[in-house]
Coordinates of C-alpha atoms in Angstrom, one line a residue:
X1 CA 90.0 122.0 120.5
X2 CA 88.5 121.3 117.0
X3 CA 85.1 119.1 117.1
X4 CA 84.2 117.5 114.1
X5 CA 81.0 115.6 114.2
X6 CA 80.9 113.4 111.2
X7 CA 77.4 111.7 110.1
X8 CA 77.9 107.8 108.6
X9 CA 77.5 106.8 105.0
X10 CA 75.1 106.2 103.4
X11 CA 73.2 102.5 104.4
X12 CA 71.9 100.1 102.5
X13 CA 68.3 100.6 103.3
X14 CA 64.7 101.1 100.8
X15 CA 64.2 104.4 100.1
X16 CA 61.3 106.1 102.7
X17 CA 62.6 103.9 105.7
X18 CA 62.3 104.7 109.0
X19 CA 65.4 103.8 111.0
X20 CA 66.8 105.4 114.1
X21 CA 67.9 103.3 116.1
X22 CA 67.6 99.7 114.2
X23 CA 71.4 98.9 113.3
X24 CA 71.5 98.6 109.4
X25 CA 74.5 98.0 107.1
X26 CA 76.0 100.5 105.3
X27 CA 75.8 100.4 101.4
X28 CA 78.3 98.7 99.1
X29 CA 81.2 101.2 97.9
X30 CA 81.4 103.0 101.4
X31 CA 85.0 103.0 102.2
X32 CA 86.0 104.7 99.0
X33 CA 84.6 107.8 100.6
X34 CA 85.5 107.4 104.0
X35 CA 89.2 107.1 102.8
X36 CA 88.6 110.4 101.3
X37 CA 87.4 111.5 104.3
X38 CA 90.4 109.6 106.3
X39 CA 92.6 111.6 104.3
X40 CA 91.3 115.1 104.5
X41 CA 91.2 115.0 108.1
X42 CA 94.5 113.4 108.4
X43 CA 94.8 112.7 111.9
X44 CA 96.6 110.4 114.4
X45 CA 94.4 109.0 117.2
X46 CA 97.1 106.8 118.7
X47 CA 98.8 110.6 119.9
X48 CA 97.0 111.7 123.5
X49 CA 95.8 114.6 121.9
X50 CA 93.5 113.4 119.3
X51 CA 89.9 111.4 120.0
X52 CA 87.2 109.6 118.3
X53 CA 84.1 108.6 119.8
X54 CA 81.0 107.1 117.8
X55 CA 77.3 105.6 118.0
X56 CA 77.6 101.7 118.4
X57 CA 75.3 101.3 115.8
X58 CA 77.0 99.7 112.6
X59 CA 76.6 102.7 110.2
X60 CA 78.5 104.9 112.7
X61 CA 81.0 102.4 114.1
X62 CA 81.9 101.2 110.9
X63 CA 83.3 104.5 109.5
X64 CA 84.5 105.4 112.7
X65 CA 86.9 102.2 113.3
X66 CA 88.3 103.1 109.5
X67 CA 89.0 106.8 110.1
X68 CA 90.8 105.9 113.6
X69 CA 92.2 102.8 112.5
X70 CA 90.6 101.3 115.4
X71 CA 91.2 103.7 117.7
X72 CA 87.5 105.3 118.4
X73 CA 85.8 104.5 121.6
X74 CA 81.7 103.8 121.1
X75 CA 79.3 105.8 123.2
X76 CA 76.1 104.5 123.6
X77 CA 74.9 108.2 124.4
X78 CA 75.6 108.7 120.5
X79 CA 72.8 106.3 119.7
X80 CA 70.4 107.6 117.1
X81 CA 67.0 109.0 118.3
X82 CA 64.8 105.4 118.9
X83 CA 61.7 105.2 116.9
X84 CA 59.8 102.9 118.6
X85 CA 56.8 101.5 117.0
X86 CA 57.9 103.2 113.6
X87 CA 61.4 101.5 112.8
X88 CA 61.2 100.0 110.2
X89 CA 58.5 101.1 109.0
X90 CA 58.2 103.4 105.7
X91 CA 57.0 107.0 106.7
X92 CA 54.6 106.6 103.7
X93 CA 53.1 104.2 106.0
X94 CA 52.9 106.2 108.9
X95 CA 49.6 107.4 110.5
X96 CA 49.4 110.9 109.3
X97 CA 47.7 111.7 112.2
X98 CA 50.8 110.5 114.4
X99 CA 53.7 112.7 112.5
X100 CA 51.1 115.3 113.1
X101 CA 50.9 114.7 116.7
X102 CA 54.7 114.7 116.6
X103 CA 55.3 117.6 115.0
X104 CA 52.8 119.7 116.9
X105 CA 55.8 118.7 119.5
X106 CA 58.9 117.9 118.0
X107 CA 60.8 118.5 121.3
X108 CA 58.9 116.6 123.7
X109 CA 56.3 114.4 121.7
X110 CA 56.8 110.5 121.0
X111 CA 53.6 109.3 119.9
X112 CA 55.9 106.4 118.1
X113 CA 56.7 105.1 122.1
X114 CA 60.1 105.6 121.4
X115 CA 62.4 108.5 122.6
X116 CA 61.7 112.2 121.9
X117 CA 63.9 115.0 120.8
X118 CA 64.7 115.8 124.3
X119 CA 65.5 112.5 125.6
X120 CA 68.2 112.7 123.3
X121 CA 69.6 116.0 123.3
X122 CA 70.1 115.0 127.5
X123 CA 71.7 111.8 126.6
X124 CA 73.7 113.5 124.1
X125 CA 74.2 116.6 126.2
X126 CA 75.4 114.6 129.4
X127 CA 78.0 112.7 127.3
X128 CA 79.1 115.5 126.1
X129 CA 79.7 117.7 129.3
X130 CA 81.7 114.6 130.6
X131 CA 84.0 114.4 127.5
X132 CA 84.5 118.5 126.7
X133 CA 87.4 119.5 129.3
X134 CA 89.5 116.2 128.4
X135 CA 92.9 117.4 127.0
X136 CA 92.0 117.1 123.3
X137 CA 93.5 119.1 120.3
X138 CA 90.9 117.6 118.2
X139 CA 87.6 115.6 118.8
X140 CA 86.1 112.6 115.8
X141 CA 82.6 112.1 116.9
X142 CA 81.0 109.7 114.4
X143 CA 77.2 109.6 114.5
X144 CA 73.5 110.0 113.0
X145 CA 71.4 113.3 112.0
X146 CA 69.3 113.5 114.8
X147 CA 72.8 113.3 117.2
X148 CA 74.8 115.8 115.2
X149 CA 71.5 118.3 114.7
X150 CA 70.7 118.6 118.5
X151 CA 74.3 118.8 119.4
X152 CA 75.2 121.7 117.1
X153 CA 71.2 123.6 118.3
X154 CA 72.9 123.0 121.9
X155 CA 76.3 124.3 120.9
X156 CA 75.3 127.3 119.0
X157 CA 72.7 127.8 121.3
X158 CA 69.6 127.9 119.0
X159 CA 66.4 126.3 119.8
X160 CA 66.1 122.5 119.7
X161 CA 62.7 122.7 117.9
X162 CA 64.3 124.0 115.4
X163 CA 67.0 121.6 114.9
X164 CA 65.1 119.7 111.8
X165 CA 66.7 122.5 109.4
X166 CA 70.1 121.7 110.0
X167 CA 71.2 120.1 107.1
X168 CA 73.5 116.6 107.7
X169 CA 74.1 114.8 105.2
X170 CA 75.8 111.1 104.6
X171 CA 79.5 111.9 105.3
X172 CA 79.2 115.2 106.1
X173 CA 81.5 117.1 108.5
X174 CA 80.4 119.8 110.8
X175 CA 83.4 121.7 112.5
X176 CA 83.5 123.5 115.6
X177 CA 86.3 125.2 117.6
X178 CA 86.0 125.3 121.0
X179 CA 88.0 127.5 123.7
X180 CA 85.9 126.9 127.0
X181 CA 83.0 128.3 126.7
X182 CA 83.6 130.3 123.5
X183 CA 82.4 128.1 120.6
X184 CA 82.6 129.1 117.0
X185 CA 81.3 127.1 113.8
X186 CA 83.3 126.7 111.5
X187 CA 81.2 124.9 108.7
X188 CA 78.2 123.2 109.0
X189 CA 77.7 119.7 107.0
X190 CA 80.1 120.4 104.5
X191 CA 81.1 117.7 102.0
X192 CA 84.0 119.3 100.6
X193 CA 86.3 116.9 101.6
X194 CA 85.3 115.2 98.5
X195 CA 88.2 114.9 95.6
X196 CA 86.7 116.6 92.6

């Protein structure tokens, strides 16, 4: 099976926002590149063998809808990670003292009284041993940063609080092939999908 986890546009948000898991719209302009997108991947998910799944949050479903043409199931394991007290908010804004706290514990800490890293990567984790054995030649999943980075640390196998260094960025595609348990990367938030 290929897996291709997909990160949503770009949104229309102010610069310095926090926003896990409030829904927000995507910026103006954004179907230009997810018919780019639509077209490098060119695949059929009406045929059995082919899947998308995505985050029911706008930014996610949005994309996802276009590149199956309405074919992608939403998940709400593919949620991003929930801020709590800090969505909305501008990190700038942010008690210093609280992303300290955080970071001191990336994987475990939620001093926002939201979810932490861990909470996630179960959710995410769960769904994801439910889906993996499905008879699939190829696998959308449409989703956020936080999803996609703890998805490919449990994949590869590297350590979740570590998982802030994978780079994801709007409309990136991370590919995997996947054979059981054998799991190579094949590229890791690439944007070259992009016409020139």
């Amino acid at each position: 099976m290929k897996l291709y986890l997909i990160r949503h546009p770009r949104p229309e948000v102010k610069q310095g926002l926090c926003y896990g898991d409030m829904d927000v719209p995507l910026a103006d302009g954004w179907e230009a590149g997810a018919q780019a997108l639509k077209n490098a991947l060119s695949l059929e998910f009406d045929a059995e063998s082919n899947a998308c799944f995505h985050s029911p949050l706008t930014r996610a479903a949005q994309l996802a809808e276009h590149l199956s043409d309405g074919h992608s199931q939403a998940v709400d394991a593919l949620r991003e990670l929930d801020f709590g007290d800090w969505e909305g908010l501008c990190w700038q804004d942010i008690s210093k003292q609280e992303i300290d706290l955080w970071a001191d514990d990336i994987v475990h800490s939620a001093p926002y009284n939201g979810e932490s890293l861990h909470v996630v990567a179960d959710r995410v984790w769960q769904w994801w041993l439910s889906v993996k054995d499905s008879p699939m030649e190829n696998c959308v999943l449409v989703a956020h940063s936080g999803v996609i980075k703890v998805l490919v640390s449990m994949l590869c196998q590297w350590p979740l609080d570590q998982c802030h260094r994978i780079d994801v960025g709007f409309s990136s595609v991370t590919e995997f092939s996947i054979q059981g348990d054998f799991v190579v990367l094949k590229r890791l938030g690439a944007g070259d999908w992009v016409s020139a």
